[in-house]
PDB file of C-alpha atoms in Angstrom:
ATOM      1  CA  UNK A  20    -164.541  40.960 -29.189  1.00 58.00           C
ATOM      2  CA  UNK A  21    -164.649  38.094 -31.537  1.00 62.00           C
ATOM      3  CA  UNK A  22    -164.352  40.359 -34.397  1.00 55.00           C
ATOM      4  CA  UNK A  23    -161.759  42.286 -33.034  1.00 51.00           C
ATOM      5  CA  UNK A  24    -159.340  39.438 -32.566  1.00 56.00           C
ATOM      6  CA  UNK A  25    -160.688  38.204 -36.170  1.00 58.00           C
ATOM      7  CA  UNK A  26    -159.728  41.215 -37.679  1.00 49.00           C
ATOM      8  CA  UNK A  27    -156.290  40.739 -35.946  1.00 53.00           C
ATOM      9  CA  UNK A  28    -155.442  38.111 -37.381  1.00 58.00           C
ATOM     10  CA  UNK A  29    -156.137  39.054 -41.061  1.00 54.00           C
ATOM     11  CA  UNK A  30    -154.256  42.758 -40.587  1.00 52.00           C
ATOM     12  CA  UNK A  31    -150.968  40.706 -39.259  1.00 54.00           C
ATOM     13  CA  UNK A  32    -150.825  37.842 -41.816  1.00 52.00           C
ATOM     14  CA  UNK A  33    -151.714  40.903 -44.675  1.00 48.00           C
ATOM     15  CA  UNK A  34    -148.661  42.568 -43.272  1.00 51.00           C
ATOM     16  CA  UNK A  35    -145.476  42.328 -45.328  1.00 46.00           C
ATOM     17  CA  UNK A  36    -143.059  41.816 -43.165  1.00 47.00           C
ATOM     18  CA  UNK A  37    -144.721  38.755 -41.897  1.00 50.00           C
ATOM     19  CA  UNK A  38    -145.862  37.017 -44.675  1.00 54.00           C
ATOM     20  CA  UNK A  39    -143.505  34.271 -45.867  1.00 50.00           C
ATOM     21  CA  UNK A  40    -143.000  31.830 -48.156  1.00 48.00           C
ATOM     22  CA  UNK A  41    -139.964  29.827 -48.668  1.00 47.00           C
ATOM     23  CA  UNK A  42    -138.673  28.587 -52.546  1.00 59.00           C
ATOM     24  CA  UNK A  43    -141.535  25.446 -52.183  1.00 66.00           C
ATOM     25  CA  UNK A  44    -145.207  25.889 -52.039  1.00 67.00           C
ATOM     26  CA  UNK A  45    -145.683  22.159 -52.355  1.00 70.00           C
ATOM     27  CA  UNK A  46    -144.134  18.623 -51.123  1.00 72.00           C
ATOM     28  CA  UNK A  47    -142.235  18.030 -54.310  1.00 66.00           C
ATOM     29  CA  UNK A  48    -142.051  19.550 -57.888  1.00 64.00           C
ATOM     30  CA  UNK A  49    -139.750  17.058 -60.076  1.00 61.00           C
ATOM     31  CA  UNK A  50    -138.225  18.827 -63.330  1.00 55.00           C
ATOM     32  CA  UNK A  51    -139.429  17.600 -66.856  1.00 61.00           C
ATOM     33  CA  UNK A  52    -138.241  18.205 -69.805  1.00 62.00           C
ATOM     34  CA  UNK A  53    -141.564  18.560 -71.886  1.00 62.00           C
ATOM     35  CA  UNK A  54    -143.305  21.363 -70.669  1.00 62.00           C
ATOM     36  CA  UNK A  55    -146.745  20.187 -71.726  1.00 66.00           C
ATOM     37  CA  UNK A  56    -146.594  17.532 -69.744  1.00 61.00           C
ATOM     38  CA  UNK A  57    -146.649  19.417 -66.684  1.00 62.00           C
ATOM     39  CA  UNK A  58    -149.071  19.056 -64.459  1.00 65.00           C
ATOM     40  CA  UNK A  59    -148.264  21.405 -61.697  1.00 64.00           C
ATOM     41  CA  UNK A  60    -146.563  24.831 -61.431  1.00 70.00           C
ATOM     42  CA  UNK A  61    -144.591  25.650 -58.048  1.00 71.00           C
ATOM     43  CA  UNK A  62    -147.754  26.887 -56.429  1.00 76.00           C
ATOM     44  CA  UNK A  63    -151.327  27.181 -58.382  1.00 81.00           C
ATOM     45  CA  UNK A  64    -151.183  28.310 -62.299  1.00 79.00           C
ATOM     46  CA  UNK A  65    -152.630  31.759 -62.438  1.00 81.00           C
ATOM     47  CA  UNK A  66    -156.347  32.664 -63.836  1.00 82.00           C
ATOM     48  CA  UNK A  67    -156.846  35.801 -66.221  1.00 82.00           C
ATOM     49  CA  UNK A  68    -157.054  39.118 -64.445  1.00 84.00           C
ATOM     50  CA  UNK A  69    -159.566  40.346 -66.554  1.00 83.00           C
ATOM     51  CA  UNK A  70    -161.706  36.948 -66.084  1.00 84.00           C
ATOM     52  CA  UNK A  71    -161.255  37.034 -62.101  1.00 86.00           C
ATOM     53  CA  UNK A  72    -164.712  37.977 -60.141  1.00 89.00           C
ATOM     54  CA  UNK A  73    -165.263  38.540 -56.025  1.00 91.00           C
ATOM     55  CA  UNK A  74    -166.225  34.740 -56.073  1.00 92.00           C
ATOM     56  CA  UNK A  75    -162.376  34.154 -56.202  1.00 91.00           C
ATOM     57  CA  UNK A  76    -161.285  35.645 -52.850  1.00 92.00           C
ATOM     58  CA  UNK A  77    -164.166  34.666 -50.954  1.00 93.00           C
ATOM     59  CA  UNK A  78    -164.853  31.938 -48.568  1.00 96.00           C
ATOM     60  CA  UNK A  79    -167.850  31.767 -46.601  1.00 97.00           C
ATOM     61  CA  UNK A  80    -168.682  29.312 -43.289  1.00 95.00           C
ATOM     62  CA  UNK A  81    -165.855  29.979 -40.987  1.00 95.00           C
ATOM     63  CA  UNK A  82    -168.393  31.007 -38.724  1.00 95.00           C
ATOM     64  CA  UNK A  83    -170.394  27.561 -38.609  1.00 96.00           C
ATOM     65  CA  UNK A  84    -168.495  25.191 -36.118  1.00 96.00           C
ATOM     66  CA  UNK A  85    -166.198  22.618 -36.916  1.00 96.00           C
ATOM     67  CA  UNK A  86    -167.512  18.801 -36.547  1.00 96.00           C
ATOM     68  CA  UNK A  87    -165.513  17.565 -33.568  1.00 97.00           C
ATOM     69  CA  UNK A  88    -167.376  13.729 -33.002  1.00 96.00           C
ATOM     70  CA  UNK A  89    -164.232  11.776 -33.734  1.00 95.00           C
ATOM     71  CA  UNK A  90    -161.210  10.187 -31.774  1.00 93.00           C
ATOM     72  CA  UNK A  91    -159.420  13.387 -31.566  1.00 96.00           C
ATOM     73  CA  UNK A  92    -161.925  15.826 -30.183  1.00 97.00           C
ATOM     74  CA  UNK A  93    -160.936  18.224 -32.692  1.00 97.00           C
ATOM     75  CA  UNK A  94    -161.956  19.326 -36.287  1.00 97.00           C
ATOM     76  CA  UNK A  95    -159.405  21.830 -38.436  1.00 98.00           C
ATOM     77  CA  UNK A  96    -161.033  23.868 -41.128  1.00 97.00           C
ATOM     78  CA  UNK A  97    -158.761  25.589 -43.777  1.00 97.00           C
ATOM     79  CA  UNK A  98    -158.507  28.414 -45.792  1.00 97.00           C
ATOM     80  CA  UNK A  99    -155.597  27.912 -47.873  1.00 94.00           C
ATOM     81  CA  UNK A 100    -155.186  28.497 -51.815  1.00 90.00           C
ATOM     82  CA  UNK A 101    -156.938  25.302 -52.387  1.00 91.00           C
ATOM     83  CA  UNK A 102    -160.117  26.356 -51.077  1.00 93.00           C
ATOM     84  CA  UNK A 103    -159.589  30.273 -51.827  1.00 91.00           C
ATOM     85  CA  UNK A 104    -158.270  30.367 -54.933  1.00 90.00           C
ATOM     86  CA  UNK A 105    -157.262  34.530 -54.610  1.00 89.00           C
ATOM     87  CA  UNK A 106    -154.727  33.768 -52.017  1.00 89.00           C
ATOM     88  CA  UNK A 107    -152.352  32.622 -55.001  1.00 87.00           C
ATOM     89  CA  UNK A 108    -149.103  34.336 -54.489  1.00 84.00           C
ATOM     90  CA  UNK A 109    -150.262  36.083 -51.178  1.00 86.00           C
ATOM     91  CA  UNK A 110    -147.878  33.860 -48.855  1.00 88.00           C
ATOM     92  CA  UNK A 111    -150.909  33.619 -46.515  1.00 92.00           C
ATOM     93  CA  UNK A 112    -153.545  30.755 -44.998  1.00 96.00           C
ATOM     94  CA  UNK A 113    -155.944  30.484 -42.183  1.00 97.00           C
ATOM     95  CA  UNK A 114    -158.181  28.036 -40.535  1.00 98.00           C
ATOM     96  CA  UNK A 115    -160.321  27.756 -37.854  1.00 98.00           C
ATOM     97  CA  UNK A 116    -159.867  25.192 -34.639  1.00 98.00           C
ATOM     98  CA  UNK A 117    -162.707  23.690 -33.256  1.00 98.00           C
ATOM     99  CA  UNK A 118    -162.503  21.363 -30.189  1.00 98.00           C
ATOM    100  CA  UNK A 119    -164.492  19.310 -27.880  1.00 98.00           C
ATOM    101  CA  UNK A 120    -163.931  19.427 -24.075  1.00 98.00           C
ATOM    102  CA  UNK A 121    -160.321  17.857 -24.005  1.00 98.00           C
ATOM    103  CA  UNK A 122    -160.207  17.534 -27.652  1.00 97.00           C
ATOM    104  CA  UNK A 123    -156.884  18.048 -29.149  1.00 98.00           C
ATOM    105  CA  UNK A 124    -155.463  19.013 -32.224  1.00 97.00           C
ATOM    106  CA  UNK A 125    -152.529  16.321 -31.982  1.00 97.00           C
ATOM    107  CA  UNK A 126    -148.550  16.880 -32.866  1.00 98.00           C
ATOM    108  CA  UNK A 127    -148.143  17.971 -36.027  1.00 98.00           C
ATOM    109  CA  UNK A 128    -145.439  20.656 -38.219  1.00 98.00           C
ATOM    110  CA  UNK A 129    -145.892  22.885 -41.030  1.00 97.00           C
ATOM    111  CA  UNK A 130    -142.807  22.144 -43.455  1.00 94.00           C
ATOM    112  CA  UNK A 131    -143.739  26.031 -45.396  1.00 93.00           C
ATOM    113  CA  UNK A 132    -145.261  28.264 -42.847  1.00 94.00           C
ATOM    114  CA  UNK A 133    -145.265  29.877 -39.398  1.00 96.00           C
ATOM    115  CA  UNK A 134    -148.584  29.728 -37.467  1.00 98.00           C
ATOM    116  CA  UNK A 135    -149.912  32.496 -34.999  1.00 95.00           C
ATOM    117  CA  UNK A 136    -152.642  30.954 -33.043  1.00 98.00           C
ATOM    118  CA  UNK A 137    -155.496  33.129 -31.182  1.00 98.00           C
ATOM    119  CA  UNK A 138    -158.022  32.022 -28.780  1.00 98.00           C
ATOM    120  CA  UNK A 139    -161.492  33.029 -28.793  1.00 98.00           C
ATOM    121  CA  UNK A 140    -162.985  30.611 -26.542  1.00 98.00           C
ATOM    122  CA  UNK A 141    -161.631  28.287 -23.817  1.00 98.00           C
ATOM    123  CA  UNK A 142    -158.303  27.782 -22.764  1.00 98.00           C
ATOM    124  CA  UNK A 143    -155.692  25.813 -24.352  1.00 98.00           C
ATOM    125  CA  UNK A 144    -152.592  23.720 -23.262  1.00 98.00           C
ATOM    126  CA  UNK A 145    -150.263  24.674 -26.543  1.00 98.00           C
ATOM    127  CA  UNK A 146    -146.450  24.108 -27.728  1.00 98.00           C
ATOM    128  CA  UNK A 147    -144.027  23.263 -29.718  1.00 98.00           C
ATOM    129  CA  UNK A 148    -140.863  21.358 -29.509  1.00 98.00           C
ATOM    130  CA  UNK A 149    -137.540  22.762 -31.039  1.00 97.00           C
ATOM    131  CA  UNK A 150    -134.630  21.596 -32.706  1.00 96.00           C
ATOM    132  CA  UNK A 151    -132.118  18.711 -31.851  1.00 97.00           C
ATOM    133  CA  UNK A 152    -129.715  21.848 -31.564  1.00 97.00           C
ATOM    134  CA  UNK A 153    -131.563  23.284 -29.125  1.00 96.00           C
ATOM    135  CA  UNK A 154    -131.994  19.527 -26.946  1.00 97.00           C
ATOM    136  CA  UNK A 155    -135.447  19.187 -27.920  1.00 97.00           C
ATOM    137  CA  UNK A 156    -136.877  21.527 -25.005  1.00 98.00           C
ATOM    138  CA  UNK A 157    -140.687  22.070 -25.344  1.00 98.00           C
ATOM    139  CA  UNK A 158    -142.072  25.783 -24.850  1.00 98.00           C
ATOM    140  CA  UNK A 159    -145.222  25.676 -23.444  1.00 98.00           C
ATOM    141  CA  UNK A 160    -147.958  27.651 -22.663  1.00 98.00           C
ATOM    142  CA  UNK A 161    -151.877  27.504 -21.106  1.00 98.00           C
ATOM    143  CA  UNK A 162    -153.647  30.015 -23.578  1.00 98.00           C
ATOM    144  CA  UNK A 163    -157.100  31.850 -22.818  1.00 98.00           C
ATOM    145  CA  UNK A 164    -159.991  33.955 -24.964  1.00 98.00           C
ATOM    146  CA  UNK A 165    -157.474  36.870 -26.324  1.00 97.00           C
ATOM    147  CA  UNK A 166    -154.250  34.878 -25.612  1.00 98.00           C
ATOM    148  CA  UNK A 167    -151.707  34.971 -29.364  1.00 98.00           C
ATOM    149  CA  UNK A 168    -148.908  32.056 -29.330  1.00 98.00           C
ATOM    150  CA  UNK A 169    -146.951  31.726 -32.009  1.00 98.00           C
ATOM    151  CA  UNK A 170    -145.368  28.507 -34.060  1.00 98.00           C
ATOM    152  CA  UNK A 171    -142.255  28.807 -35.756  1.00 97.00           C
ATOM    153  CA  UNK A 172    -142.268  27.425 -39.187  1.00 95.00           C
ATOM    154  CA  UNK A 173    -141.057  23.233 -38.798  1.00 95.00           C
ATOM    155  CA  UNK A 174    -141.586  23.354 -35.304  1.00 98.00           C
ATOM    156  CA  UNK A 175    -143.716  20.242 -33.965  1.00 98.00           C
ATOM    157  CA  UNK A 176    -146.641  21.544 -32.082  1.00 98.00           C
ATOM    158  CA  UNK A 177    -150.017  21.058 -30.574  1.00 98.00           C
ATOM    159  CA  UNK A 178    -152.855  22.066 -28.842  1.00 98.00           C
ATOM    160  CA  UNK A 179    -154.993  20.499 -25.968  1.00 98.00           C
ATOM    161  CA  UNK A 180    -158.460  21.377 -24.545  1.00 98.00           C
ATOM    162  CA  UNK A 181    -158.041  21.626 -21.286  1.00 98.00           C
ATOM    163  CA  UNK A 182    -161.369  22.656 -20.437  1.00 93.00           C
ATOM    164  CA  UNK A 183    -164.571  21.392 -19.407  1.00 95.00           C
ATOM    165  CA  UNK A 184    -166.447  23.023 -22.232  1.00 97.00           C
ATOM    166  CA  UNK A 185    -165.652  23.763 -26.385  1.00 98.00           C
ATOM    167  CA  UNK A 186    -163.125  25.683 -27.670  1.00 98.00           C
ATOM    168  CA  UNK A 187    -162.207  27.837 -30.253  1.00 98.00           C
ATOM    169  CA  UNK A 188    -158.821  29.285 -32.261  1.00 98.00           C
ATOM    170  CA  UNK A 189    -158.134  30.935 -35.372  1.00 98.00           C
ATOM    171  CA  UNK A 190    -154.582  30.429 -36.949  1.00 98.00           C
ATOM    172  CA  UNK A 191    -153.133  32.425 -39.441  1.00 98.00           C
ATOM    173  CA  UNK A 192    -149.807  31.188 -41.402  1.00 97.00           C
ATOM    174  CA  UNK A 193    -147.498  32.564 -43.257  1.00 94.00           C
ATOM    175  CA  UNK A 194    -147.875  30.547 -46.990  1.00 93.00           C
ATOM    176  CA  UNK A 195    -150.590  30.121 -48.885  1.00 91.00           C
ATOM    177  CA  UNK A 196    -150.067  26.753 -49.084  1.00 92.00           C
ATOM    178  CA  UNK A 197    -148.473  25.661 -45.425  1.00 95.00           C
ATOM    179  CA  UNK A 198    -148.806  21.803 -45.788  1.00 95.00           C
ATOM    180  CA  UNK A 199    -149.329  19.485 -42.768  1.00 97.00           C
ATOM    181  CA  UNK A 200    -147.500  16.517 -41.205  1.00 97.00           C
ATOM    182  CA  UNK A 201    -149.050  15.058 -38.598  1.00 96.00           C
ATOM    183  CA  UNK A 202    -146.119  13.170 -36.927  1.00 96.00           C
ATOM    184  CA  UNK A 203    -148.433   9.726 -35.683  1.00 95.00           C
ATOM    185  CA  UNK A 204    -150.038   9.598 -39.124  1.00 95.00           C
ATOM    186  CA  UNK A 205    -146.944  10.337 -40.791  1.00 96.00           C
ATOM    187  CA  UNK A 206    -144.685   7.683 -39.487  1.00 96.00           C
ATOM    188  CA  UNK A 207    -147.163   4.920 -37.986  1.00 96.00           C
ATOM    189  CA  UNK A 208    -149.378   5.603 -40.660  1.00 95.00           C
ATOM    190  CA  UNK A 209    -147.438   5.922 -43.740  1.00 95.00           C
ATOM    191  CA  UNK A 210    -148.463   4.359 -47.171  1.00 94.00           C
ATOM    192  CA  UNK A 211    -146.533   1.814 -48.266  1.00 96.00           C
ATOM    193  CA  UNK A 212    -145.545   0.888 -44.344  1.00 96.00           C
ATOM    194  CA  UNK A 213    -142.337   1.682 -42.888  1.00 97.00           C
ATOM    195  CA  UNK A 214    -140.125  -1.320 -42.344  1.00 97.00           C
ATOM    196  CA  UNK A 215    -140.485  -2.158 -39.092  1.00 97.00           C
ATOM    197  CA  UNK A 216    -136.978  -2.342 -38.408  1.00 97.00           C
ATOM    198  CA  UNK A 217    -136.814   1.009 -38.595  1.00 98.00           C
ATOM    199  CA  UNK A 218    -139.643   1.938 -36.369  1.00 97.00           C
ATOM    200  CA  UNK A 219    -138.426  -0.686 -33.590  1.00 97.00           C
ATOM    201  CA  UNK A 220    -134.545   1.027 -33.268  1.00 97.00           C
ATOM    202  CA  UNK A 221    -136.268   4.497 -33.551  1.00 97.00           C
ATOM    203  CA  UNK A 222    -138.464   4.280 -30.776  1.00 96.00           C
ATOM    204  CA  UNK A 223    -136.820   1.310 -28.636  1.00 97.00           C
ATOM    205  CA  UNK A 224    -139.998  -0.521 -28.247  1.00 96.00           C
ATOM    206  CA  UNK A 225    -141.249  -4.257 -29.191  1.00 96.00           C
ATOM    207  CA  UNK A 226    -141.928  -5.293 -32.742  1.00 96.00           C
ATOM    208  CA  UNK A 227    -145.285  -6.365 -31.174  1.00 96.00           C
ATOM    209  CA  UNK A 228    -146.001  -2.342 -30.670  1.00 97.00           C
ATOM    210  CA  UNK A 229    -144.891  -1.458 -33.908  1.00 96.00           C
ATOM    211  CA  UNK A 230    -147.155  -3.807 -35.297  1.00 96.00           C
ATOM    212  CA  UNK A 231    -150.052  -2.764 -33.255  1.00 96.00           C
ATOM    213  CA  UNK A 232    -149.847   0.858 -34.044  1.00 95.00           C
ATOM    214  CA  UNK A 233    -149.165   0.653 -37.549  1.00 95.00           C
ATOM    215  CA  UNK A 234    -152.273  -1.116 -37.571  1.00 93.00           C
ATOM    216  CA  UNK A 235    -154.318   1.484 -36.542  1.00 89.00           C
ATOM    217  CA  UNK A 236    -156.372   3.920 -38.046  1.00 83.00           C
ATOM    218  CA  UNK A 237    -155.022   6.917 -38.085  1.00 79.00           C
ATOM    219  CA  UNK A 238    -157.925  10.149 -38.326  1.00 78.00           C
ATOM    220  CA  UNK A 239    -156.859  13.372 -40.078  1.00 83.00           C
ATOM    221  CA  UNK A 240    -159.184  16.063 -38.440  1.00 80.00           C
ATOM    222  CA  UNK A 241    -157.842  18.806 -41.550  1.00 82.00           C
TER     223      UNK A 241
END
């Protein structure tokens, strides 16, 4: 069964029609004039065919369990172009979800891909919140071994243990190189600080709150 859904997942991100990948496969990618001082290409520079082995589109150890001992309950293990180099070009990523009873794999958005999530063990409390068009309403669903849910690309979603015992998901998404915001991190987190100012008329609350949660430690489980 676990194979089956497995082999799911690679057949519909290897499918044409789904795989995706906008004009950026990275944050930013600022113009220069001298081309040998560039540093990055938009997406990964490109290794001689005749000099490329089986080595470069294999990963091994998705099937060893994520470590999920830390605040979130969760641990997310990816399979993107950094760690697979032969997925350069492909428009496609994976990773595996590992959680802890109630573990969860907290709010978070992929700015350059769409994510199809499937369950292979234990059931999980996903969703994802759309636009300010659309009033913010939240889709939601409870998802067990078998389920599919899918996350449209910029969407903020999540998902929650909400079982007694672990649980496990494989995601595929649409880029090779997806990127990940996770919204706490992102704005209580950020590096320099945000001005508080802007923090306390975002979310209405005391500076004394602001203060506290930017002072936090915020964990990345990716």
């Amino acid at each position: 069964m676990k194979l089956f859904l497995i082999l799911i997942i690679c057949a519909s991100a290897i499918s044409s029609s789904f795989a995706y990948d906008p004009s950026p496969l990275q944050d930013i990618c600022v113009a220069i004039a001298e081309p040998e001082n560039a540093v990055f290409v938009n997406g990964k520079f490109c290794k001689n065919p005749n000099l490329t082995v089986a080595e470069d589109f294999l990963f091994q150890g998705l099937n060893i369990p994520g470590n999920t001992n830390n605040k979130l309950g969760s641990k997310v293990t990816p399979v993107t172009v950094d760690q697979l180099p032969g997925l350069n070009t492909l428009g496609i990523s994976l990773a595996r979800i590992d959680f802890a009873p109630y573990g969860l794999n907290p709010p978070h958005t992929h700015p350059r891909g769409t994510e199809f999530l499937v369950v292979l063990e234990g059931e999980l409390y996903v969703g994802f919140v759309l636009s300010n068009q659309l009033a913010n309403r939240l889709i939601t669903k409870v998802l067990k071994p078998g389920d599919v849910f899918v996350f449209p690309i910029g969407m903020i979603h999540f998902q929650l243990n909400v079982g007694k015992t672990n649980a496990v998901a494989f995601a595929g998404l649409s880029s090779q190189n997806p990127g990940v915001i996770t919204i706490a991190n992102a704005v209580f987190g950020a590096k320099p600080p945000i001005n508080p100012d802007v923090l306390i008329k975002a979310f209405q609350v005391d500076k004394k709150v602001v203060d506290y949660l930017q002072s936090q430690f915020w964990y990345d489980n990716n």
